[in-house]
CSV table of C-alpha atoms (C1' of nucleotides) in Angstrom, one decimal:
chain,number,residue,atom,x,y,z
A,550,MET,CA,-37.1,-2.7,12.8
A,551,PRO,CA,-37.3,-6.4,12.2
A,552,LYS,CA,-35.5,-8.9,14.3
A,553,ARG,CA,-33.5,-11.9,13.3
A,554,VAL,CA,-31.3,-10.4,10.6
A,555,ASP,CA,-29.4,-12.5,8.1
A,556,HIS,CA,-25.9,-11.9,9.4
A,557,GLU,CA,-24.1,-13.0,6.2
A,558,GLU,CA,-26.1,-10.6,4.2
A,559,ARG,CA,-25.4,-7.7,6.6
A,560,ARG,CA,-21.7,-8.6,6.6
A,561,ALA,CA,-21.6,-8.6,2.8
A,562,GLN,CA,-23.4,-5.2,2.7
A,563,ILE,CA,-20.8,-3.7,5.2
A,564,ALA,CA,-17.9,-5.3,3.3
A,565,GLU,CA,-19.3,-3.8,0.1
A,566,ALA,CA,-19.3,-0.4,1.8
A,567,LEU,CA,-15.6,-1.0,2.9
A,568,ILE,CA,-14.6,-1.7,-0.7
A,569,GLN,CA,-16.4,1.3,-2.0
A,570,VAL,CA,-14.9,3.8,0.4
A,571,ALA,CA,-11.4,2.1,0.3
A,572,GLY,CA,-11.6,2.2,-3.5
A,573,ARG,CA,-12.1,6.0,-3.3
A,574,ARG,CA,-9.8,7.1,-0.5
A,575,GLY,CA,-7.3,4.2,-0.2
A,576,LEU,CA,-7.3,1.2,2.0
A,577,HIS,CA,-4.9,2.9,4.4
A,578,ALA,CA,-7.4,5.7,5.0
A,579,VAL,CA,-10.5,3.9,5.7
A,580,GLY,CA,-11.9,3.7,9.3
A,581,MET,CA,-14.7,2.0,10.9
A,582,ARG,CA,-16.7,5.3,10.9
A,583,ASP,CA,-16.3,5.7,7.2
A,584,VAL,CA,-17.4,2.2,6.5
A,585,ALA,CA,-20.4,2.7,8.7
A,586,ALA,CA,-21.4,6.0,7.0
A,587,GLU,CA,-20.9,4.4,3.6
A,588,ALA,CA,-23.1,1.5,4.5
A,589,GLY,CA,-25.8,3.8,6.0
A,590,VAL,CA,-25.5,2.1,9.4
A,591,SER,CA,-24.2,3.2,12.8
A,592,LEU,CA,-20.6,2.6,13.9
A,593,ARG,CA,-22.0,0.2,16.6
A,594,LEU,CA,-23.5,-2.0,13.9
A,595,VAL,CA,-20.2,-2.4,12.2
A,596,GLN,CA,-18.7,-3.4,15.5
A,597,TYR,CA,-21.5,-5.7,16.1
A,598,TYR,CA,-21.1,-7.7,12.9
A,599,PHE,CA,-17.3,-7.6,12.8
A,600,GLU,CA,-16.0,-7.3,16.4
A,601,THR,CA,-12.8,-5.8,15.3
A,602,LYS,CA,-11.3,-3.8,12.4
A,603,GLU,CA,-8.9,-6.6,11.6
A,604,LYS,CA,-11.7,-9.1,11.0
A,605,LEU,CA,-13.5,-6.5,8.9
A,606,LEU,CA,-10.5,-6.1,6.8
A,607,PHE,CA,-10.0,-9.9,6.4
A,608,TYR,CA,-13.6,-10.3,5.5
A,609,GLY,CA,-13.3,-7.5,3.0
A,610,LEU,CA,-10.5,-9.2,1.3
A,611,GLN,CA,-12.4,-12.5,0.9
A,612,HIS,CA,-15.5,-10.6,-0.3
A,613,LEU,CA,-13.3,-8.6,-2.8
A,614,THR,CA,-11.8,-11.7,-4.4
A,615,ALA,CA,-15.0,-13.7,-4.4
A,616,ARG,CA,-16.8,-10.8,-6.1
A,617,PHE,CA,-14.2,-10.4,-8.7
A,618,THR,CA,-13.8,-14.1,-9.4
A,619,ALA,CA,-17.5,-14.3,-10.0
A,620,ARG,CA,-17.3,-11.3,-12.4
A,621,VAL,CA,-14.5,-12.9,-14.4
A,622,GLY,CA,-16.4,-16.1,-14.5
A,623,ALA,CA,-19.5,-14.2,-15.8
A,624,ARG,CA,-17.5,-12.5,-18.5
A,625,LEU,CA,-16.1,-15.8,-19.6
A,626,ALA,CA,-19.6,-17.3,-19.7
A,627,ALA,CA,-20.7,-14.3,-21.7
A,628,ALA,CA,-18.1,-15.1,-24.3
A,629,GLY,CA,-20.3,-17.9,-25.4
A,630,PRO,CA,-20.1,-21.7,-24.9
A,631,ASP,CA,-16.7,-23.1,-25.7
A,632,PRO,CA,-14.9,-20.1,-27.3
A,633,GLY,CA,-11.4,-20.9,-28.6
A,634,PRO,CA,-8.6,-21.2,-26.1
A,635,ARG,CA,-7.1,-18.0,-27.2
A,636,ALA,CA,-10.3,-16.2,-26.7
A,637,MET,CA,-10.6,-17.7,-23.2
A,638,VAL,CA,-7.0,-16.7,-22.3
A,639,GLU,CA,-7.4,-13.3,-23.7
A,640,GLU,CA,-10.6,-12.6,-21.9
A,641,LEU,CA,-9.0,-13.9,-18.7
A,642,LEU,CA,-6.1,-11.6,-18.9
A,643,LEU,CA,-8.0,-8.6,-20.1
A,644,ALA,CA,-10.6,-8.9,-17.4
A,645,SER,CA,-7.9,-8.4,-14.8
A,646,LEU,CA,-7.0,-5.0,-16.2
A,647,PRO,CA,-8.4,-2.0,-14.5
A,648,THR,CA,-10.6,-0.7,-17.3
A,649,ASP,CA,-13.7,0.3,-15.4
A,650,ASP,CA,-14.7,1.3,-11.7
A,651,GLU,CA,-15.0,-2.2,-10.4
A,652,SER,CA,-11.8,-3.7,-11.9
A,653,ARG,CA,-10.0,-0.5,-11.0
A,654,THR,CA,-11.2,-0.8,-7.4
A,655,PHE,CA,-10.3,-4.5,-7.4
A,656,HIS,CA,-6.9,-4.0,-8.7
A,657,LEU,CA,-6.2,-1.1,-6.3
A,658,LEU,CA,-7.4,-2.9,-3.3
A,659,TYR,CA,-5.9,-6.3,-4.0
A,660,SER,CA,-2.5,-4.6,-4.5
A,661,SER,CA,-2.9,-2.8,-1.2
A,662,TYR,CA,-3.7,-5.9,0.6
A,663,ALA,CA,-0.8,-7.8,-1.0
A,664,ILE,CA,1.7,-4.9,-0.1
A,665,LEU,CA,0.2,-4.8,3.4
A,666,SER,CA,0.7,-8.5,3.8
A,667,VAL,CA,4.4,-8.1,3.4
A,668,THR,CA,4.8,-6.4,6.8
A,669,ASP,CA,1.5,-7.7,8.5
A,670,GLU,CA,1.9,-11.3,9.4
A,671,ALA,CA,-1.7,-11.8,10.3
A,672,LEU,CA,-2.7,-10.7,6.9
A,673,ALA,CA,0.1,-12.9,5.4
A,674,ALA,CA,-1.4,-15.9,7.2
A,675,GLN,CA,-4.6,-15.3,5.4
A,676,PRO,CA,-5.1,-17.5,2.3
A,677,PHE,CA,-3.9,-15.0,0.0
A,678,ILE,CA,-1.3,-16.6,-2.3
A,679,ASP,CA,-3.9,-19.2,-3.2
A,680,ASN,CA,-5.5,-16.9,-5.8
A,681,PRO,CA,-2.4,-16.1,-7.9
A,682,ASP,CA,-1.5,-19.7,-7.7
A,683,ALA,CA,-4.9,-20.8,-8.9
A,684,ALA,CA,-4.8,-18.4,-11.7
A,685,GLU,CA,-1.3,-19.5,-12.7
A,686,HIS,CA,-2.5,-23.1,-12.7
A,687,ALA,CA,-5.7,-22.5,-14.6
A,688,LEU,CA,-3.8,-20.5,-17.3
A,689,THR,CA,-1.1,-23.2,-17.6
A,690,GLY,CA,-3.9,-25.7,-18.1
A,691,LEU,CA,-5.5,-23.6,-20.9
A,692,LEU,CA,-2.2,-23.2,-22.6
A,693,GLU,CA,-1.4,-26.9,-22.5
A,694,GLN,CA,-4.9,-27.5,-23.8
A,695,ALA,CA,-4.3,-25.1,-26.6
A,696,GLN,CA,-1.0,-26.9,-27.4
A,697,ALA,CA,-2.8,-30.2,-27.5
A,698,SER,CA,-5.3,-28.7,-29.9
A,699,GLY,CA,-2.6,-27.6,-32.1
A,700,VAL,CA,-3.4,-23.9,-31.9
A,701,ALA,CA,-0.4,-22.9,-29.7
A,702,ASP,CA,3.3,-23.2,-30.2
A,703,PRO,CA,4.1,-26.8,-29.0
A,704,ASP,CA,7.6,-25.9,-28.1
A,705,ALA,CA,6.5,-23.3,-25.6
A,706,ASP,CA,6.8,-23.9,-21.9
A,707,ALA,CA,3.1,-23.6,-20.9
A,708,ARG,CA,3.8,-22.9,-17.2
A,709,THR,CA,6.5,-20.3,-17.9
A,710,GLU,CA,4.3,-18.6,-20.4
A,711,ALA,CA,1.4,-18.6,-18.0
A,712,ILE,CA,3.6,-17.0,-15.3
A,713,SER,CA,4.9,-14.4,-17.7
A,714,LEU,CA,1.4,-13.4,-19.0
A,715,LEU,CA,0.0,-13.0,-15.5
A,716,ALA,CA,3.0,-11.1,-14.4
A,717,MET,CA,2.8,-8.7,-17.3
A,718,ALA,CA,-0.9,-8.3,-16.8
A,719,ALA,CA,-0.4,-7.4,-13.2
A,720,THR,CA,2.1,-4.7,-13.7
A,721,LEU,CA,0.4,-3.4,-16.8
A,722,GLY,CA,-2.7,-3.1,-14.7
A,723,THR,CA,-0.8,-1.1,-12.1
A,724,SER,CA,0.7,1.2,-14.6
A,725,ILE,CA,-2.9,1.9,-15.9
A,726,LEU,CA,-3.9,2.6,-12.3
A,727,VAL,CA,-1.2,5.1,-11.7
A,728,GLY,CA,-1.9,6.8,-15.1
A,729,GLN,CA,1.3,5.9,-16.6
A,730,ARG,CA,-0.2,3.9,-19.4
A,731,ARG,CA,-3.5,3.7,-21.3
A,732,PRO,CA,-5.5,0.5,-21.4
A,733,GLU,CA,-5.2,0.1,-25.1
A,734,SER,CA,-1.4,0.1,-24.8
A,735,ALA,CA,-1.5,-2.5,-22.1
A,736,ILE,CA,-3.9,-4.6,-24.3
A,737,ALA,CA,-1.7,-4.3,-27.3
A,738,VAL,CA,1.3,-5.7,-25.2
A,739,LEU,CA,-0.7,-8.6,-24.1
A,740,ARG,CA,-2.0,-9.4,-27.5
A,741,HIS,CA,1.5,-9.3,-28.8
A,742,HIS,CA,2.5,-12.1,-26.6
A,743,LEU,CA,-0.7,-14.0,-27.3
A,744,ASP,CA,0.1,-13.8,-31.0
A,745,ARG,CA,3.5,-15.2,-30.2
A,746,ILE,CA,2.3,-18.2,-28.2
A,747,PHE,CA,-0.9,-18.9,-30.3
A,748,THR,CA,-0.1,-20.1,-33.8
A,749,THR,CA,-3.4,-19.7,-35.4
A,750,ALA,CA,-6.0,-16.9,-35.6
A,751,GLU,CA,-9.4,-17.3,-34.2
A,752,THR,CA,-11.3,-19.9,-36.2
A,753,PRO,CA,-14.6,-20.2,-34.4
A,754,GLU,CA,-16.0,-22.5,-37.1
A,755,ARG,CA,-13.5,-25.4,-36.6
A,756,GLY,CA,-14.1,-28.0,-33.9
A,757,ALA,CA,-17.2,-28.4,-31.8
A,758,GLY,CA,-18.9,-25.0,-32.7
A,759,ARG,CA,-22.2,-24.1,-31.1
A,760,GLY,CA,-23.8,-27.3,-32.4
B,1246,MET,CA,27.0,20.4,19.8
B,1247,PRO,CA,28.5,22.0,16.7
B,1248,LYS,CA,26.6,24.7,15.0
B,1249,ARG,CA,26.1,25.2,11.2
B,1250,VAL,CA,24.9,21.7,10.3
B,1251,ASP,CA,24.8,20.5,6.8
B,1252,HIS,CA,21.1,20.4,6.2
B,1253,GLU,CA,21.2,18.1,3.2
B,1254,GLU,CA,23.3,15.6,5.1
B,1255,ARG,CA,21.0,15.6,8.0
B,1256,ARG,CA,17.8,15.3,5.8
B,1257,ALA,CA,19.5,12.3,4.0
B,1258,GLN,CA,20.2,10.7,7.4
B,1259,ILE,CA,16.6,11.1,8.6
B,1260,ALA,CA,15.3,9.9,5.2
B,1261,GLU,CA,17.5,6.8,5.6
B,1262,ALA,CA,15.9,6.2,9.0
B,1263,LEU,CA,12.4,6.5,7.4
B,1264,ILE,CA,13.4,3.9,4.8
B,1265,GLN,CA,14.7,1.5,7.4
B,1266,VAL,CA,11.8,1.7,9.7
B,1267,ALA,CA,9.2,1.7,6.8
B,1268,GLY,CA,11.0,-1.3,5.3
B,1269,ARG,CA,10.5,-3.2,8.5
B,1270,ARG,CA,7.0,-2.2,9.6
B,1271,GLY,CA,5.4,-0.9,6.4
B,1272,LEU,CA,5.1,2.6,5.1
B,1273,HIS,CA,1.6,3.0,6.5
B,1274,ALA,CA,2.8,2.3,10.0
B,1275,VAL,CA,5.6,4.8,10.2
B,1276,GLY,CA,5.2,7.9,12.3
B,1277,MET,CA,7.4,10.9,12.9
B,1278,ARG,CA,8.4,9.5,16.3
B,1279,ASP,CA,9.4,6.2,14.8
B,1280,VAL,CA,11.6,8.1,12.3
B,1281,ALA,CA,13.1,10.1,15.0
B,1282,ALA,CA,13.9,7.2,17.2
B,1283,GLU,CA,15.4,5.2,14.3
B,1284,ALA,CA,17.6,8.2,13.3
B,1285,GLY,CA,18.6,8.6,16.9
B,1286,VAL,CA,17.4,12.2,17.0
B,1287,SER,CA,14.5,13.9,18.7
B,1288,LEU,CA,11.1,14.4,17.3
B,1289,ARG,CA,11.6,18.1,17.1
B,1290,LEU,CA,14.6,17.6,14.9
B,1291,VAL,CA,12.6,15.7,12.3
B,1292,GLN,CA,10.0,18.5,12.5
B,1293,TYR,CA,12.8,21.0,12.0
B,1294,TYR,CA,14.4,19.6,8.9
B,1295,PHE,CA,11.1,18.5,7.4
B,1296,GLU,CA,8.3,20.8,8.6
B,1297,THR,CA,5.6,18.3,7.8
B,1298,LYS,CA,5.2,14.6,7.4
B,1299,GLU,CA,4.1,14.9,3.9
B,1300,LYS,CA,7.4,16.6,3.0
B,1301,LEU,CA,9.2,13.9,4.8
B,1302,LEU,CA,7.5,11.2,2.8
B,1303,PHE,CA,8.2,13.0,-0.5
B,1304,TYR,CA,11.9,13.4,0.4
B,1305,GLY,CA,12.0,9.8,1.4
B,1306,LEU,CA,10.7,8.7,-2.0
B,1307,GLN,CA,13.3,10.9,-3.8
B,1308,HIS,CA,16.0,9.5,-1.5
B,1309,LEU,CA,14.8,6.0,-2.1
B,1310,THR,CA,14.9,6.2,-5.8
B,1311,ALA,CA,18.2,8.0,-6.0
B,1312,ARG,CA,19.8,5.5,-3.7
B,1313,PHE,CA,18.6,2.6,-5.7
B,1314,THR,CA,19.4,4.1,-9.0
B,1315,ALA,CA,23.0,4.5,-7.8
B,1316,ARG,CA,23.1,1.0,-6.6
B,1317,VAL,CA,22.0,-0.4,-9.9
B,1318,GLY,CA,24.5,1.8,-11.7
B,1319,ALA,CA,27.3,0.5,-9.4
B,1320,ARG,CA,26.3,-3.0,-10.2
B,1321,LEU,CA,26.4,-2.3,-13.8
B,1322,ALA,CA,29.8,-0.8,-13.5
B,1323,ALA,CA,31.0,-3.8,-11.6
B,1324,ALA,CA,30.0,-5.9,-14.5
B,1325,GLY,CA,33.0,-4.6,-16.2
B,1326,PRO,CA,33.5,-2.2,-19.0
B,1327,ASP,CA,31.3,-2.7,-21.9
B,1328,PRO,CA,29.8,-6.1,-21.1
B,1329,GLY,CA,27.6,-7.5,-23.8
B,1330,PRO,CA,24.1,-6.0,-24.3
B,1331,ARG,CA,22.5,-9.1,-22.9
B,1332,ALA,CA,24.6,-9.0,-19.8
B,1333,MET,CA,23.7,-5.3,-19.4
B,1334,VAL,CA,20.0,-6.0,-19.7
B,1335,GLU,CA,20.1,-9.0,-17.5
B,1336,GLU,CA,21.9,-7.2,-14.8
B,1337,LEU,CA,19.4,-4.3,-15.1
B,1338,LEU,CA,16.4,-6.6,-14.6
B,1339,LEU,CA,17.9,-8.9,-12.0
B,1340,ALA,CA,19.0,-5.8,-10.0
B,1341,SER,CA,15.4,-4.9,-9.6
B,1342,LEU,CA,14.4,-8.1,-8.0
B,1343,PRO,CA,14.1,-8.2,-4.2
B,1344,THR,CA,16.9,-10.6,-3.4
B,1345,ASP,CA,18.5,-8.9,-0.5
B,1346,ASP,CA,17.6,-6.5,2.3
B,1347,GLU,CA,18.2,-3.3,0.4
B,1348,SER,CA,16.4,-4.4,-2.9
B,1349,ARG,CA,13.6,-5.9,-0.8
B,1350,THR,CA,13.1,-2.6,1.0
B,1351,PHE,CA,13.2,-0.7,-2.2
B,1352,HIS,CA,10.6,-2.9,-3.8
B,1353,LEU,CA,8.3,-2.8,-0.9
B,1354,LEU,CA,8.5,0.9,-0.4
B,1355,TYR,CA,8.3,1.8,-4.0
B,1356,SER,CA,5.3,-0.2,-4.5
B,1357,SER,CA,3.8,1.3,-1.4
B,1358,TYR,CA,4.3,4.8,-2.7
B,1359,ALA,CA,2.9,3.8,-6.1
B,1360,ILE,CA,-0.3,2.3,-4.6
B,1361,LEU,CA,-0.5,5.3,-2.3
B,1362,SER,CA,-0.3,7.7,-5.3
B,1363,VAL,CA,-3.4,6.3,-6.8
B,1364,THR,CA,-5.6,7.8,-4.1
B,1365,ASP,CA,-3.3,10.6,-2.9
B,1366,GLU,CA,-3.1,13.4,-5.6
B,1367,ALA,CA,-0.3,15.3,-3.8
B,1368,LEU,CA,1.8,12.2,-4.2
B,1369,ALA,CA,0.6,11.6,-7.7
B,1370,ALA,CA,1.8,15.1,-8.6
B,1371,GLN,CA,5.3,14.1,-7.5
B,1372,PRO,CA,7.6,13.1,-10.4
B,1373,PHE,CA,6.9,9.5,-10.0
B,1374,ILE,CA,6.1,8.0,-13.3
B,1375,ASP,CA,9.4,9.4,-14.7
B,1376,ASN,CA,11.3,6.6,-13.3
B,1377,PRO,CA,9.4,3.7,-15.0
B,1378,ASP,CA,9.4,5.8,-18.2
B,1379,ALA,CA,13.1,6.3,-18.0
B,1380,ALA,CA,13.8,2.6,-17.3
B,1381,GLU,CA,11.5,1.7,-20.2
B,1382,HIS,CA,13.3,4.1,-22.5
B,1383,ALA,CA,16.7,2.9,-21.5
B,1384,LEU,CA,15.8,-0.7,-21.9
B,1385,THR,CA,14.3,0.0,-25.3
B,1386,GLY,CA,17.6,1.6,-26.3
B,1387,LEU,CA,19.6,-1.3,-25.1
B,1388,LEU,CA,17.5,-3.7,-27.0
B,1389,GLU,CA,17.7,-1.6,-30.2
B,1390,GLN,CA,21.4,-1.4,-29.9
B,1391,ALA,CA,21.5,-5.2,-29.5
B,1392,GLN,CA,19.5,-5.5,-32.6
B,1393,ALA,CA,21.9,-3.3,-34.5
B,1394,SER,CA,24.8,-5.4,-33.2
B,1395,GLY,CA,23.1,-8.5,-34.5
B,1396,VAL,CA,22.8,-10.2,-31.2
B,1397,ALA,CA,19.1,-9.8,-30.8
B,1398,ASP,CA,16.1,-10.8,-32.9
B,1399,PRO,CA,15.8,-8.0,-35.6
B,1400,ASP,CA,12.1,-8.7,-35.9
B,1401,ALA,CA,11.3,-8.1,-32.3
B,1402,ASP,CA,9.6,-4.8,-31.3
B,1403,ALA,CA,12.2,-3.4,-28.9
B,1404,ARG,CA,9.8,-1.1,-27.1
B,1405,THR,CA,7.2,-3.8,-26.6
B,1406,GLU,CA,9.8,-6.2,-25.3
B,1407,ALA,CA,11.2,-3.6,-23.0
B,1408,ILE,CA,7.8,-2.9,-21.5
B,1409,SER,CA,7.1,-6.7,-21.2
B,1410,LEU,CA,10.4,-7.4,-19.5
B,1411,LEU,CA,10.0,-4.5,-17.0
B,1412,ALA,CA,6.4,-5.5,-16.3
B,1413,MET,CA,7.4,-9.1,-15.6
B,1414,ALA,CA,10.3,-8.1,-13.4
B,1415,ALA,CA,8.0,-5.9,-11.4
B,1416,THR,CA,5.3,-8.5,-10.7
B,1417,LEU,CA,7.9,-11.3,-10.2
B,1418,GLY,CA,9.5,-9.1,-7.7
B,1419,THR,CA,6.3,-8.6,-5.8
B,1420,SER,CA,5.6,-12.4,-5.8
B,1421,ILE,CA,9.0,-12.9,-4.2
B,1422,LEU,CA,8.2,-10.2,-1.7
B,1423,VAL,CA,5.0,-11.9,-0.6
B,1424,GLY,CA,6.6,-15.3,-0.5
B,1425,GLN,CA,4.8,-16.8,-3.4
B,1426,ARG,CA,7.8,-17.4,-5.5
B,1427,ARG,CA,11.6,-18.0,-4.9
B,1428,PRO,CA,14.0,-15.7,-6.7
B,1429,GLU,CA,15.5,-18.5,-8.8
B,1430,SER,CA,12.1,-19.2,-10.2
B,1431,ALA,CA,11.7,-15.5,-11.1
B,1432,ILE,CA,15.2,-15.3,-12.6
B,1433,ALA,CA,14.5,-18.4,-14.7
B,1434,VAL,CA,11.4,-16.8,-16.2
B,1435,LEU,CA,13.3,-13.6,-17.0
B,1436,ARG,CA,16.2,-15.5,-18.5
B,1437,HIS,CA,13.7,-17.5,-20.7
B,1438,HIS,CA,12.5,-14.3,-22.3
B,1439,LEU,CA,16.1,-13.0,-22.7
B,1440,ASP,CA,17.0,-16.2,-24.5
B,1441,ARG,CA,14.0,-15.7,-26.8
B,1442,ILE,CA,14.9,-12.1,-27.7
B,1443,PHE,CA,18.8,-12.5,-27.8
B,1444,THR,CA,19.9,-14.7,-30.6
B,1445,THR,CA,23.5,-15.3,-29.5
B,1446,ALA,CA,25.1,-16.5,-26.3
B,1447,GLU,CA,27.5,-14.3,-24.4
B,1448,THR,CA,30.7,-13.9,-26.3
B,1449,PRO,CA,32.8,-11.5,-24.3
B,1450,GLU,CA,35.9,-11.9,-26.5
B,1451,ARG,CA,34.3,-10.4,-29.6
B,1452,GLY,CA,34.3,-6.6,-30.2
B,1453,ALA,CA,36.1,-4.1,-28.0
B,1454,GLY,CA,36.9,-6.2,-25.0
B,1455,ARG,CA,38.9,-4.8,-22.1
B,1456,GLY,CA,41.7,-3.7,-24.5
C,143,DA,C1',-47.7,-12.3,30.5
C,144,DC,C1',-43.0,-12.5,31.5
C,145,DA,C1',-38.2,-13.2,30.9
C,146,DT,C1',-34.6,-13.6,27.7
C,147,DT,C1',-31.9,-12.3,24.0
C,148,DA,C1',-30.6,-10.4,19.4
C,149,DG,C1',-30.3,-6.0,17.2
C,150,DT,C1',-29.4,-1.1,17.5
C,151,DG,C1',-28.0,3.6,18.9
C,152,DG,C1',-25.3,6.8,21.4
C,153,DT,C1',-21.4,7.9,23.6
C,154,DA,C1',-17.2,7.8,26.4
C,155,DC,C1',-12.4,6.2,27.1
C,156,DG,C1',-7.5,5.5,26.3
C,157,DG,C1',-4.1,5.9,23.1
C,158,DT,C1',-1.6,7.8,19.3
C,159,DC,C1',-0.5,10.9,15.8
C,160,DG,C1',0.9,15.3,13.6
C,161,DT,C1',1.7,19.8,14.7
C,162,DA,C1',2.6,24.0,17.6
C,163,DC,C1',4.5,26.3,21.3
C,164,DC,C1',8.2,27.5,24.6
C,165,DA,C1',12.8,27.5,26.4
C,166,DC,C1',17.8,27.2,26.2
C,167,DG,C1',22.6,26.8,24.4
C,168,DA,C1',26.0,28.1,21.3
C,169,DA,C1',28.0,29.9,17.1
C,170,DG,C1',28.5,34.0,14.2
C,171,DA,C1',27.9,39.4,13.5
C,172,DA,C1',28.3,44.0,15.4
D,128,DT,C1',30.9,42.0,24.6
D,129,DT,C1',26.3,42.0,23.1
D,130,DC,C1',22.8,40.5,20.0
D,131,DT,C1',20.9,37.8,16.8
D,132,DT,C1',19.8,33.4,14.9
D,133,DC,C1',20.4,28.5,14.1
D,134,DG,C1',20.0,24.2,16.2
D,135,DT,C1',17.9,21.4,19.7
D,136,DG,C1',15.0,19.5,23.5
D,137,DG,C1',10.8,18.9,25.8
D,138,DT,C1',6.1,19.0,26.0
D,139,DA,C1',1.4,20.3,25.3
D,140,DC,C1',-2.7,20.5,22.2
D,141,DG,C1',-6.4,19.1,19.3
D,142,DA,C1',-8.0,15.6,16.4
D,143,DC,C1',-9.0,11.0,15.2
D,144,DC,C1',-9.3,6.1,15.8
D,145,DG,C1',-10.6,1.5,17.6
D,146,DT,C1',-12.9,-0.4,21.2
D,147,DA,C1',-15.8,-0.7,25.4
D,148,DC,C1',-19.8,0.5,27.8
D,149,DC,C1',-24.6,1.5,28.7
D,150,DA,C1',-29.5,1.9,27.4
D,151,DC,C1',-33.4,0.7,24.8
D,152,DT,C1',-36.5,-1.9,21.6
D,153,DA,C1',-38.7,-5.7,19.8
D,154,DA,C1',-39.0,-10.3,18.6
D,155,DT,C1',-38.7,-15.2,20.7
D,156,DG,C1',-39.6,-18.9,24.0
D,157,DT,C1',-42.2,-20.6,27.9
DNA sequence: ACATTAGTGGTACGGTCGTACCACGAAGAA
DNA sequence: TTCTTCGTGGTACGACCGTACCACTAATGT
């Protein structure tokens, strides 16, 4: 057993285990022993790297959001350099829907943390609302940019539409999670509103294409 | 101490206690002893009327939804006989926002149950999705009725708009709950979409008024 | 070589939680 | 009246959970 372990790496590994087991059995049902078993380490190790369960949970939240933000960024990058604003917005919204294991886990756990934060002030004090606010701001910017480019309804209120789209995506995601709705149905609803806001179809050949 | 107690009344009283304490400290933090203390009865009594905690939680969910459905109905009735379709829809959506203690508790607990049902199959088996489906169906009907009356955009897809409005109301409610958004902001967003769907302003003097 | 310290394991402790068990009083049935 | 049964209280039990404690190993510093 080597000495001088990279603490941050170890903490990330344990946080990953927390996310996995919490995604399976629910955040409320996860204990230190479960996390240790999932990570393949001893209970003492989890205690060593996170002194308390509260700190483990906080770190897990940070790790969860960082991980998913990176994933969404990667999906955006994979959509090619400078896709249309509509494609960008659509990718952003659809990426948040729980359509595979990772997004499903993210949606479930993020919602769990959010609900928990209502009655847990220590969790509420965590930088939590920053993420929705950032998403709202980013989406508003994209819509305004689309309006300036003439591909979105210039009379629309970009901020209100951004809030609306994100709000719909969130609940639609939850309804997928609980099995009320199928992903295609949720996507159709979101696309309907994008069709309403964006005035032109995708025309990848106009403007600065791929050069 | 009188004999022959009305079981249903007692169960309702205990369920009420469950809702109160869960609304304050979170559904995850509520125990049988807390419920008993809140209801002013002994732990044994809670056991007597609900053999197990699981049954207590199930009954609490039923009680919660029944209670809130009744409240929304009362608010609709208080809006006067035959208000316009728009007023009806607006009342319905706004009633679901957490703007006072009772609606706040409802929103918090219903969300908690929903999230819990994702990883708890016994809870998922409970008639849970019926409520959103019923709301969706009812709202769709109201919108179609508004279209038939000529007060709503006839080109709109009533079902899609109903889903969208409910989805927005849900997430906006949660954002109020976590302190991200103020109720007025949420109401403004909803009203924006009602203005988009409904083509005429409220004209209470047309049609069959109060007689 | 020796002392120190980071890393790791095992385990015990105190508390809490859901449930089960035991006892007793009082209303209805005979 | 006597017996049964419903309602009620108190309490104990077993399990689990988060945390603390103790021991041991192996690198690091001098």
